Coordinates of N, CA and C in Angstrom, one line a residue:
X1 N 56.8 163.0 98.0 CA 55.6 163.8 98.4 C 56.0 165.3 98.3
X2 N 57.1 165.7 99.0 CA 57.3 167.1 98.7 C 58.0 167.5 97.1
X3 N 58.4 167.1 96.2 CA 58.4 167.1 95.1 C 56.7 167.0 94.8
X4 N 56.2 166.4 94.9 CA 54.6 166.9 94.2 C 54.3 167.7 94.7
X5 N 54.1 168.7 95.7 CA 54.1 170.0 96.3 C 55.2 170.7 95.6
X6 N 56.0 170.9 95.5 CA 56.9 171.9 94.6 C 56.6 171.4 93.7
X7 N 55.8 170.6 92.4 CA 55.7 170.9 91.3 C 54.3 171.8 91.3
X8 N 53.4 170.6 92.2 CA 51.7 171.7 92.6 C 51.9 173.4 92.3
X9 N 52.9 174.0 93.4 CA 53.0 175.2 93.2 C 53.0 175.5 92.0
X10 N 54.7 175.2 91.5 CA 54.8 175.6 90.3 C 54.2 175.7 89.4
X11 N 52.8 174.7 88.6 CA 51.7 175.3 88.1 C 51.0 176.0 88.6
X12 N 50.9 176.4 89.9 CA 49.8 176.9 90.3 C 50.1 178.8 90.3
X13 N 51.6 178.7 90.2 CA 52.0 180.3 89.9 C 52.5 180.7 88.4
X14 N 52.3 179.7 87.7 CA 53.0 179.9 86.5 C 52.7 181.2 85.7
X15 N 53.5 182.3 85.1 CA 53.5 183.1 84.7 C 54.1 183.5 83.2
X16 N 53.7 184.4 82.3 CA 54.6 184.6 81.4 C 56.1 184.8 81.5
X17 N 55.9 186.0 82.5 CA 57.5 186.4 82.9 C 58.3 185.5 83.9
X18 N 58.9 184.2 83.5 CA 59.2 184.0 84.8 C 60.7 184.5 84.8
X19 N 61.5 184.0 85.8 CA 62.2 184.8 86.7 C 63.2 184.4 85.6
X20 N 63.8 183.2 85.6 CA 64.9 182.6 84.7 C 64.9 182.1 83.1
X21 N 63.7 182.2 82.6 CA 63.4 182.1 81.9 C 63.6 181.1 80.6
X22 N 63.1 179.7 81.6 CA 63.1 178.9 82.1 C 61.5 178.1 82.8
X23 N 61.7 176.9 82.4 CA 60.1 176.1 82.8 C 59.8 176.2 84.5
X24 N 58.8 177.0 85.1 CA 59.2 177.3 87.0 C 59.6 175.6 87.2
X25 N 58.9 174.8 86.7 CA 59.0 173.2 87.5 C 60.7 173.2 87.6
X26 N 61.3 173.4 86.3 CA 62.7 173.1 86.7 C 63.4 174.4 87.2
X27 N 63.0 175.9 87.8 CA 63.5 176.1 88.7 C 63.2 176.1 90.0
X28 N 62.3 175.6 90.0 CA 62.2 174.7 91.3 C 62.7 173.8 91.8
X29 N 63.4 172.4 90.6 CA 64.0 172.1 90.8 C 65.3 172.2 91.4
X30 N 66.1 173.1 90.4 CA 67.5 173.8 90.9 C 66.9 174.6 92.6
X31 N 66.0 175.1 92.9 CA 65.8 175.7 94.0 C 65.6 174.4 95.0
X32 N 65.3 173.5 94.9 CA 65.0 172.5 95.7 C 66.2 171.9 95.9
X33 N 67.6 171.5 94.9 CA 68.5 170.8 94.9 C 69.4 171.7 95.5
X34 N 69.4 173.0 95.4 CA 70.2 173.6 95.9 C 69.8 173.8 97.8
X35 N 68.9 173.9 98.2 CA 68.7 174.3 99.6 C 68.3 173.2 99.8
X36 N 67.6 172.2 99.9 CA 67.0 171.9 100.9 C 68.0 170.8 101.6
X37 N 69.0 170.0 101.2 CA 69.9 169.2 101.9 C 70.2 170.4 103.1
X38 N 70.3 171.7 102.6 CA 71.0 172.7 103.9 C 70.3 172.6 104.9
X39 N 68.8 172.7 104.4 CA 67.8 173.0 105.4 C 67.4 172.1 106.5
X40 N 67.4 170.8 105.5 CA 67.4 169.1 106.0 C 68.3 169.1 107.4
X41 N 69.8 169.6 107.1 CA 70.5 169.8 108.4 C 70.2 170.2 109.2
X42 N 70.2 171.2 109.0 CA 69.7 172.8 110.2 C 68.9 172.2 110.7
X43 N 67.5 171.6 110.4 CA 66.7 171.3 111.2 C 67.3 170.5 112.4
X44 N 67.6 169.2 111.5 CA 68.2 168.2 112.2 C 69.1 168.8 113.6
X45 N 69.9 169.4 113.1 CA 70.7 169.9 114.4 C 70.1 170.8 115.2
X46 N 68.4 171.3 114.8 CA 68.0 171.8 115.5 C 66.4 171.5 116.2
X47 N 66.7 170.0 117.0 CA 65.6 169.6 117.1 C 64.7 169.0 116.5
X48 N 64.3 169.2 115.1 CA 64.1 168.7 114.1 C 63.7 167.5 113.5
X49 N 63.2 167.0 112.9 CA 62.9 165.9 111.9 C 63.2 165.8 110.4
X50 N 63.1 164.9 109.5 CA 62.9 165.0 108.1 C 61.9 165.9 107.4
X51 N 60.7 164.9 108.5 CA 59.2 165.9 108.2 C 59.2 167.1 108.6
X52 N 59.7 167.7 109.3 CA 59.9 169.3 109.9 C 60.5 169.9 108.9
X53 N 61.5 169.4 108.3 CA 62.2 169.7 107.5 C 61.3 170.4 105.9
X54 N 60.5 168.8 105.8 CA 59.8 168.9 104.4 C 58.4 170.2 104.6
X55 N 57.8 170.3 105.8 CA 57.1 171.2 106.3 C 57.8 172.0 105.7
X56 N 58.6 172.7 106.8 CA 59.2 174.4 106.8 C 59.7 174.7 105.3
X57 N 60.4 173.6 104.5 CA 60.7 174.1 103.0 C 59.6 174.6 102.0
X58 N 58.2 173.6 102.5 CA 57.4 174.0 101.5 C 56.4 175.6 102.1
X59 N 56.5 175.3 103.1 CA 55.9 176.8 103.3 C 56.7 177.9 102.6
X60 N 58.1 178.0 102.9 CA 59.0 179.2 102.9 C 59.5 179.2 101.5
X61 N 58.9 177.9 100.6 CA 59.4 178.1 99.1 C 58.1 178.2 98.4
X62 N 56.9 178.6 99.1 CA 55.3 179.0 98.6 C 55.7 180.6 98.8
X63 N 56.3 180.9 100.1 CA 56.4 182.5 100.3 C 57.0 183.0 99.0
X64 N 58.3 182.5 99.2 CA 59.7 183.0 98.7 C 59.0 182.8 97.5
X65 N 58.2 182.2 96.8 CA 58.2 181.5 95.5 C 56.9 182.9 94.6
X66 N 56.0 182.7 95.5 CA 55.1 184.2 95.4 C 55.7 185.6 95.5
X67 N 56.6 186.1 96.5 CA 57.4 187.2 96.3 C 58.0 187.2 95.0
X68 N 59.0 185.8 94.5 CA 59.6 185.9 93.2 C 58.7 186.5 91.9
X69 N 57.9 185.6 92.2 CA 56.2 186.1 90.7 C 55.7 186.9 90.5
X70 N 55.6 187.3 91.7 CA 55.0 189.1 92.2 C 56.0 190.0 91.3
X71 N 57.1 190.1 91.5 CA 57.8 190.9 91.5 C 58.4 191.7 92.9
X72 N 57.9 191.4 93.6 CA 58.1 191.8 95.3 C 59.8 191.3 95.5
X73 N 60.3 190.7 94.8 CA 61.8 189.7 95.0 C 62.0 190.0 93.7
X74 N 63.7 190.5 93.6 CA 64.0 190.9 92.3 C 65.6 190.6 91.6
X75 N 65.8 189.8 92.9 CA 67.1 189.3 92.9 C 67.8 188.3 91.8
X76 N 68.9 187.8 91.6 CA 69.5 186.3 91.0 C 69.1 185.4 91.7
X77 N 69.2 184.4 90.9 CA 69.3 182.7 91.8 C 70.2 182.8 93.3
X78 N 71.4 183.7 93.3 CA 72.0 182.9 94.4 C 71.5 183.9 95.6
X79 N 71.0 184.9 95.1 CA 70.3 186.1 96.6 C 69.3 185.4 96.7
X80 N 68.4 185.0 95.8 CA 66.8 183.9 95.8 C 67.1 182.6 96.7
X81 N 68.3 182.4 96.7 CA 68.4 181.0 97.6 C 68.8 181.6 98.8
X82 N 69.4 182.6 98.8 CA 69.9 183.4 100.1 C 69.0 183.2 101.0
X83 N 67.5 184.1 100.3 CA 66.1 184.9 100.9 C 65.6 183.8 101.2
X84 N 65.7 182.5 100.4 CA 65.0 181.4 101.2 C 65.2 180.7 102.2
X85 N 66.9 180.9 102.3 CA 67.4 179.8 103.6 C 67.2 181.0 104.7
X86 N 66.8 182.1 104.5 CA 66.3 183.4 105.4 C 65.1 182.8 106.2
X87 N 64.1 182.6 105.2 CA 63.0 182.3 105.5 C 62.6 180.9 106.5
X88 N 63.3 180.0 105.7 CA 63.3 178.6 106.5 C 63.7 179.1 107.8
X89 N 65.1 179.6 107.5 CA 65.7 179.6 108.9 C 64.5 180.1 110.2
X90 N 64.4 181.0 109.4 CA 63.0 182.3 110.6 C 62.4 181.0 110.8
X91 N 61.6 180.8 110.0 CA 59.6 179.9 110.3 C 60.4 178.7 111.3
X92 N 61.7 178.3 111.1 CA 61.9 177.1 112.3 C 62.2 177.7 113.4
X93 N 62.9 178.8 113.6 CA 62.8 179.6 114.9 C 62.1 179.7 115.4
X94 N 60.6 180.1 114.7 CA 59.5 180.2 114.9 C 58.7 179.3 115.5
X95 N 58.8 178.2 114.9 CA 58.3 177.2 115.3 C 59.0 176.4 116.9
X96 N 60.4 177.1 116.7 CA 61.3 176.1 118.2 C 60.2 177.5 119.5
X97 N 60.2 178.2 119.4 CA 59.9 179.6 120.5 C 58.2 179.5 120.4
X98 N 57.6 178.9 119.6 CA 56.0 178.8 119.8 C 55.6 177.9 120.8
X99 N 56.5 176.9 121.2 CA 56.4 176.1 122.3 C 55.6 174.8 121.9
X100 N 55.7 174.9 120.7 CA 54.8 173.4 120.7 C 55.8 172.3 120.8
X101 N 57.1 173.2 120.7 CA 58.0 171.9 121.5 C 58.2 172.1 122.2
X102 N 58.4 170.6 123.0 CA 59.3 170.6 124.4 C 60.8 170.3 124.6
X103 N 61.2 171.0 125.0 CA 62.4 170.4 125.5 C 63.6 170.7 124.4
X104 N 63.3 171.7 123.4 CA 64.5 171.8 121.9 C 65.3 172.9 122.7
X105 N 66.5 172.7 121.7 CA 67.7 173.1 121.8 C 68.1 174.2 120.6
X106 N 68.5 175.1 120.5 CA 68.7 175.9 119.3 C 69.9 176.1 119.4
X107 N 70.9 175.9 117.9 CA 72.4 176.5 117.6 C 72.2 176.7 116.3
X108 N 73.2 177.3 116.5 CA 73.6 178.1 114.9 C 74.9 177.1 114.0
X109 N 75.2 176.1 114.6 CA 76.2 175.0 114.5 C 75.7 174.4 112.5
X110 N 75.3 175.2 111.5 CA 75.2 175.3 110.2 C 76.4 175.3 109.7
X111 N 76.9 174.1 109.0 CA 78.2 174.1 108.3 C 78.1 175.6 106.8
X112 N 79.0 176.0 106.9 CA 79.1 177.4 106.2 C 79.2 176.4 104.4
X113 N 79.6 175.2 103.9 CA 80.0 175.2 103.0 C 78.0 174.8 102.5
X114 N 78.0 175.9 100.9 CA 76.8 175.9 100.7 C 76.3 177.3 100.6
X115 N 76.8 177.9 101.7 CA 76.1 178.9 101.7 C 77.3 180.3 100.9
X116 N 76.5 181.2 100.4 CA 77.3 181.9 99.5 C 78.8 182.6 100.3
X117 N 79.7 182.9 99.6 CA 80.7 183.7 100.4 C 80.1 185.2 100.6
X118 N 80.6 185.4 101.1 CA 80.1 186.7 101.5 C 78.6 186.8 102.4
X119 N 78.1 185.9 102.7 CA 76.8 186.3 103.4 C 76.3 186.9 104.6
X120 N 77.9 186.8 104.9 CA 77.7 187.8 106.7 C 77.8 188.8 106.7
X121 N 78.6 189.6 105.7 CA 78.9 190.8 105.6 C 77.4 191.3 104.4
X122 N 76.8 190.4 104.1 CA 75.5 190.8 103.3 C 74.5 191.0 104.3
X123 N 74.7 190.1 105.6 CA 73.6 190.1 107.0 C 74.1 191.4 107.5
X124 N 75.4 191.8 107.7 CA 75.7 193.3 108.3 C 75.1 194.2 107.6
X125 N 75.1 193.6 106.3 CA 74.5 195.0 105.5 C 73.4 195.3 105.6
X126 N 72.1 194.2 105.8 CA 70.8 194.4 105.7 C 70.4 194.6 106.7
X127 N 71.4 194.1 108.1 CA 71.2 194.6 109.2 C 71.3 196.4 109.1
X128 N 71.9 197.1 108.5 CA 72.5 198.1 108.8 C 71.0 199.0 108.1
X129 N 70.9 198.0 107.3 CA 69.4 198.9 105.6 C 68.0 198.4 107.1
X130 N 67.9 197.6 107.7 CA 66.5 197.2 108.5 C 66.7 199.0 109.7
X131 N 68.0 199.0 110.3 CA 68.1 199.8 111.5 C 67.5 201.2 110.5
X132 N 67.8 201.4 109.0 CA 67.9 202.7 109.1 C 66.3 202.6 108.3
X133 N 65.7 201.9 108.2 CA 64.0 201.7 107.5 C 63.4 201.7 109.4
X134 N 63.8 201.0 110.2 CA 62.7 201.6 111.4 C 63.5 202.8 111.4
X135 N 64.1 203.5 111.1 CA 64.4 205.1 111.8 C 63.5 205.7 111.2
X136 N 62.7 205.4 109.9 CA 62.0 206.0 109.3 C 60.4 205.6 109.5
X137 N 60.3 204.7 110.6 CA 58.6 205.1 110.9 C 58.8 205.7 111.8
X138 N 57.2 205.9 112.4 CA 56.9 206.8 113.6 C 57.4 205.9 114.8
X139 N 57.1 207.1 116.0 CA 56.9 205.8 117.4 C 56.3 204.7 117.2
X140 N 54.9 205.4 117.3 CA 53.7 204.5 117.3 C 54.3 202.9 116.3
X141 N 54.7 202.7 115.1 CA 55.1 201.8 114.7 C 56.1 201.3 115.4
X142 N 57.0 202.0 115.7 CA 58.3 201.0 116.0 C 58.1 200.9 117.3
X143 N 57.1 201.1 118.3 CA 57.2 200.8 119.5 C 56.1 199.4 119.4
X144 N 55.1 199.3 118.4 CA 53.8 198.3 118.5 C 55.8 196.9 117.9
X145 N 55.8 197.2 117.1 CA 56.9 196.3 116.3 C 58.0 196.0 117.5
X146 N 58.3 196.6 118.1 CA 59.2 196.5 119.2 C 58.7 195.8 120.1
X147 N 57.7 196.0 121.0 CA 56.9 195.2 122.0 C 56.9 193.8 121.3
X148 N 56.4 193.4 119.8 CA 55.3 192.3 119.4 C 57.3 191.3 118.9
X149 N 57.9 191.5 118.1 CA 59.2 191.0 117.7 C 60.1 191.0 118.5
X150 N 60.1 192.1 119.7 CA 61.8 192.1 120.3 C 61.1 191.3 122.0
X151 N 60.1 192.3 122.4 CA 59.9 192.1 123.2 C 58.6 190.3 123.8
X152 N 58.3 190.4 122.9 CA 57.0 188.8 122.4 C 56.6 189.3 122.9
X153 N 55.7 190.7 123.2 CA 54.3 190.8 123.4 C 53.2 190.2 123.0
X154 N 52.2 189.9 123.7 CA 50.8 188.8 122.5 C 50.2 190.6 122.6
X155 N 49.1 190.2 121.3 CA 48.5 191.3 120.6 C 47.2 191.9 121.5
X156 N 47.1 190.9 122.6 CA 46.5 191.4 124.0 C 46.8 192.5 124.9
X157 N 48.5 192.2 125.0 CA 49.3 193.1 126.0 C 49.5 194.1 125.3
X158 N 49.7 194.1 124.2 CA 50.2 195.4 123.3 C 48.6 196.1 123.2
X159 N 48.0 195.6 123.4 CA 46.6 196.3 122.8 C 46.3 197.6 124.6
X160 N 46.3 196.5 125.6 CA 46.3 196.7 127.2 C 47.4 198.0 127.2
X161 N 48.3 198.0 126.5 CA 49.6 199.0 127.3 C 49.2 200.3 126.6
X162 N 48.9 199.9 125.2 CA 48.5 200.8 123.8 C 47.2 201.7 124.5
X163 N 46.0 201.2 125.2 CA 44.6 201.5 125.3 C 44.3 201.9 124.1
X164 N 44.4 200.0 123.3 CA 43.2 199.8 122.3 C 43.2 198.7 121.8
X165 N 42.4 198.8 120.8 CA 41.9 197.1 120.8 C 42.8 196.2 119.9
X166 N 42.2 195.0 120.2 CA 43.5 194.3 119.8 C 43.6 194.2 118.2
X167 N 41.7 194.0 117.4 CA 41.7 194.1 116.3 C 42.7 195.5 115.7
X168 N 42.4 196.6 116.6 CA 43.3 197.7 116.0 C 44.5 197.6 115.8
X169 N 45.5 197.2 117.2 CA 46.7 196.5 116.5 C 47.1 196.1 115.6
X170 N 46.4 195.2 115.5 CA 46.6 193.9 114.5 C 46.5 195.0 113.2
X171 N 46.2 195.7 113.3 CA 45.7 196.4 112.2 C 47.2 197.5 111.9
X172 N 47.3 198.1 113.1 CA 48.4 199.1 113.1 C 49.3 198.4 112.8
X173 N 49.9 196.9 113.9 CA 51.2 195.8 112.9 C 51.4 195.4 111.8
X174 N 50.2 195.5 111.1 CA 50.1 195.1 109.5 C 50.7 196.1 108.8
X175 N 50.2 197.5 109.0 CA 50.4 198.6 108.3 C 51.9 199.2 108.7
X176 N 52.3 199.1 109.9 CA 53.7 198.9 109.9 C 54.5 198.5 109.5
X177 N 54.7 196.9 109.2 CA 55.4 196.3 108.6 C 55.1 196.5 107.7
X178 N 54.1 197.0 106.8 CA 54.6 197.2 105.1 C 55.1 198.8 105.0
X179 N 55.3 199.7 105.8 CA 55.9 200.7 105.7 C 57.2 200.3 105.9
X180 N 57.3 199.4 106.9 CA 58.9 198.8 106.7 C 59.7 198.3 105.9
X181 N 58.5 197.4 105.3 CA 58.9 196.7 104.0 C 59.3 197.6 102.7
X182 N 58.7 198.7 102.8 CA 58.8 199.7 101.3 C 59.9 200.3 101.9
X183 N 60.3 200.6 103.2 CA 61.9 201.4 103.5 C 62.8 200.5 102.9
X184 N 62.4 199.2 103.6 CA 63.2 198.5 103.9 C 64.1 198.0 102.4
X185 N 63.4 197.9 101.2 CA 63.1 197.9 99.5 C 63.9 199.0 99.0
X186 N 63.7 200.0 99.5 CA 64.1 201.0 99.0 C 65.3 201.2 99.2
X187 N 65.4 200.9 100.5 CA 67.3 200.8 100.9 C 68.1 199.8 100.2
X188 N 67.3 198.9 99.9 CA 67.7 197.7 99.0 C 68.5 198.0 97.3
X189 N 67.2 199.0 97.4 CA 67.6 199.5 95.9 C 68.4 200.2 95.9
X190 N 68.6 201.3 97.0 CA 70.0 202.1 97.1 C 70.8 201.4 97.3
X191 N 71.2 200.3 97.6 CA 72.2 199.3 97.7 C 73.1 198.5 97.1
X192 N 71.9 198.7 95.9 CA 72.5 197.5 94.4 C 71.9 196.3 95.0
X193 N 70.5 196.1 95.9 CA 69.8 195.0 95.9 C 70.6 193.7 96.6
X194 N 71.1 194.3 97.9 CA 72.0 193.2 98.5 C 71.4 192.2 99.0

């Protein structure tokens, strides 16, 4: 079943340029053979199911798979696999701290074999490229983004503290994060695209 969704996509974004140049079905494949046994884990040891598993890969390889097509993602295969076990990882976080479970457990207990060498000191680094992209918005951004990600404000309380509305938020968070996103790119590219 999730093989017919990862091919679905794949015609459904098919492009002249693609990335590897190469039929998308079969890099999808290699993208599918390559992560998802990792992902399959991670869940597992994190509360998790099979089906959780097959969920969260197909969302985060719809994302990751549209950034690649776009051109928004401009990486190799092994940064592309990086960005996706990024993604999975997040949306299951996401999903443990939404509360529609009860009673989960979160570790980071991920056997390292799989994942590229170097990818901690590639996390320090993007950590270091995210700190210096918020130095570059205003308050008003990094404090709505601060409240809503560090702090889990709902878009009620931030609206209440802000004196304004919530639609506006929602509006100011959007426009934020892609100002972050273009720093955040851009540091990328001063980087050699880590």
């Amino acid at each position: 079943m999730l093989y017919l969704s990862i091919k679905r996509i794949a015609l459904a974004l098919e492009t002249p340029n693609d990335w590897q140049k190469e039929n998308p079905q079969e890099s999808l494949k290699h993208i599918y053979t390559d992560n998802f046994p990792w992902l399959e884990h991670y869940i597992l040891q994190n509360s998790g199911t099979k089906e959780d598993a097959g969920d969260v890969f197909q969302e985060a390889l719809a994302a990751a798979w549209l950034n690649l097509r776009s051109g928004k993602f401009t990486g190799n295969r092994q940064q592309f696999n990086a960005y996706l076990r990024q993604i999975c990882k997040y949306k299951w976080i996401n999903e443990l701290r939404s509360g529609a479970r009860k009673k989960t457990s979160y570790t980071d207990n991920v056997p390292e074999e799989g994942i590229l060498p170097g990818l901690q000191e590639d996390d320090l680094e993007r950590t270091r490229m995210l700190n210096s992209s918020l130095g570059k918005l205003g308050d008003k951004c990094r404090e709505v983004l601060q409240l809503f990600y560090y702090k889990k404000k709902s878009m009620a309380e931030i609206a209440n503290s802000l004196q304004n509305t919530e639609d506006s938020v929602k509006t100011i968070k959007y426009r934020c994060m892609m100002q972050l996103r273009k720093y955040f790119l851009e540091e990328m590219r001063k980087n050699g695209g880590i």
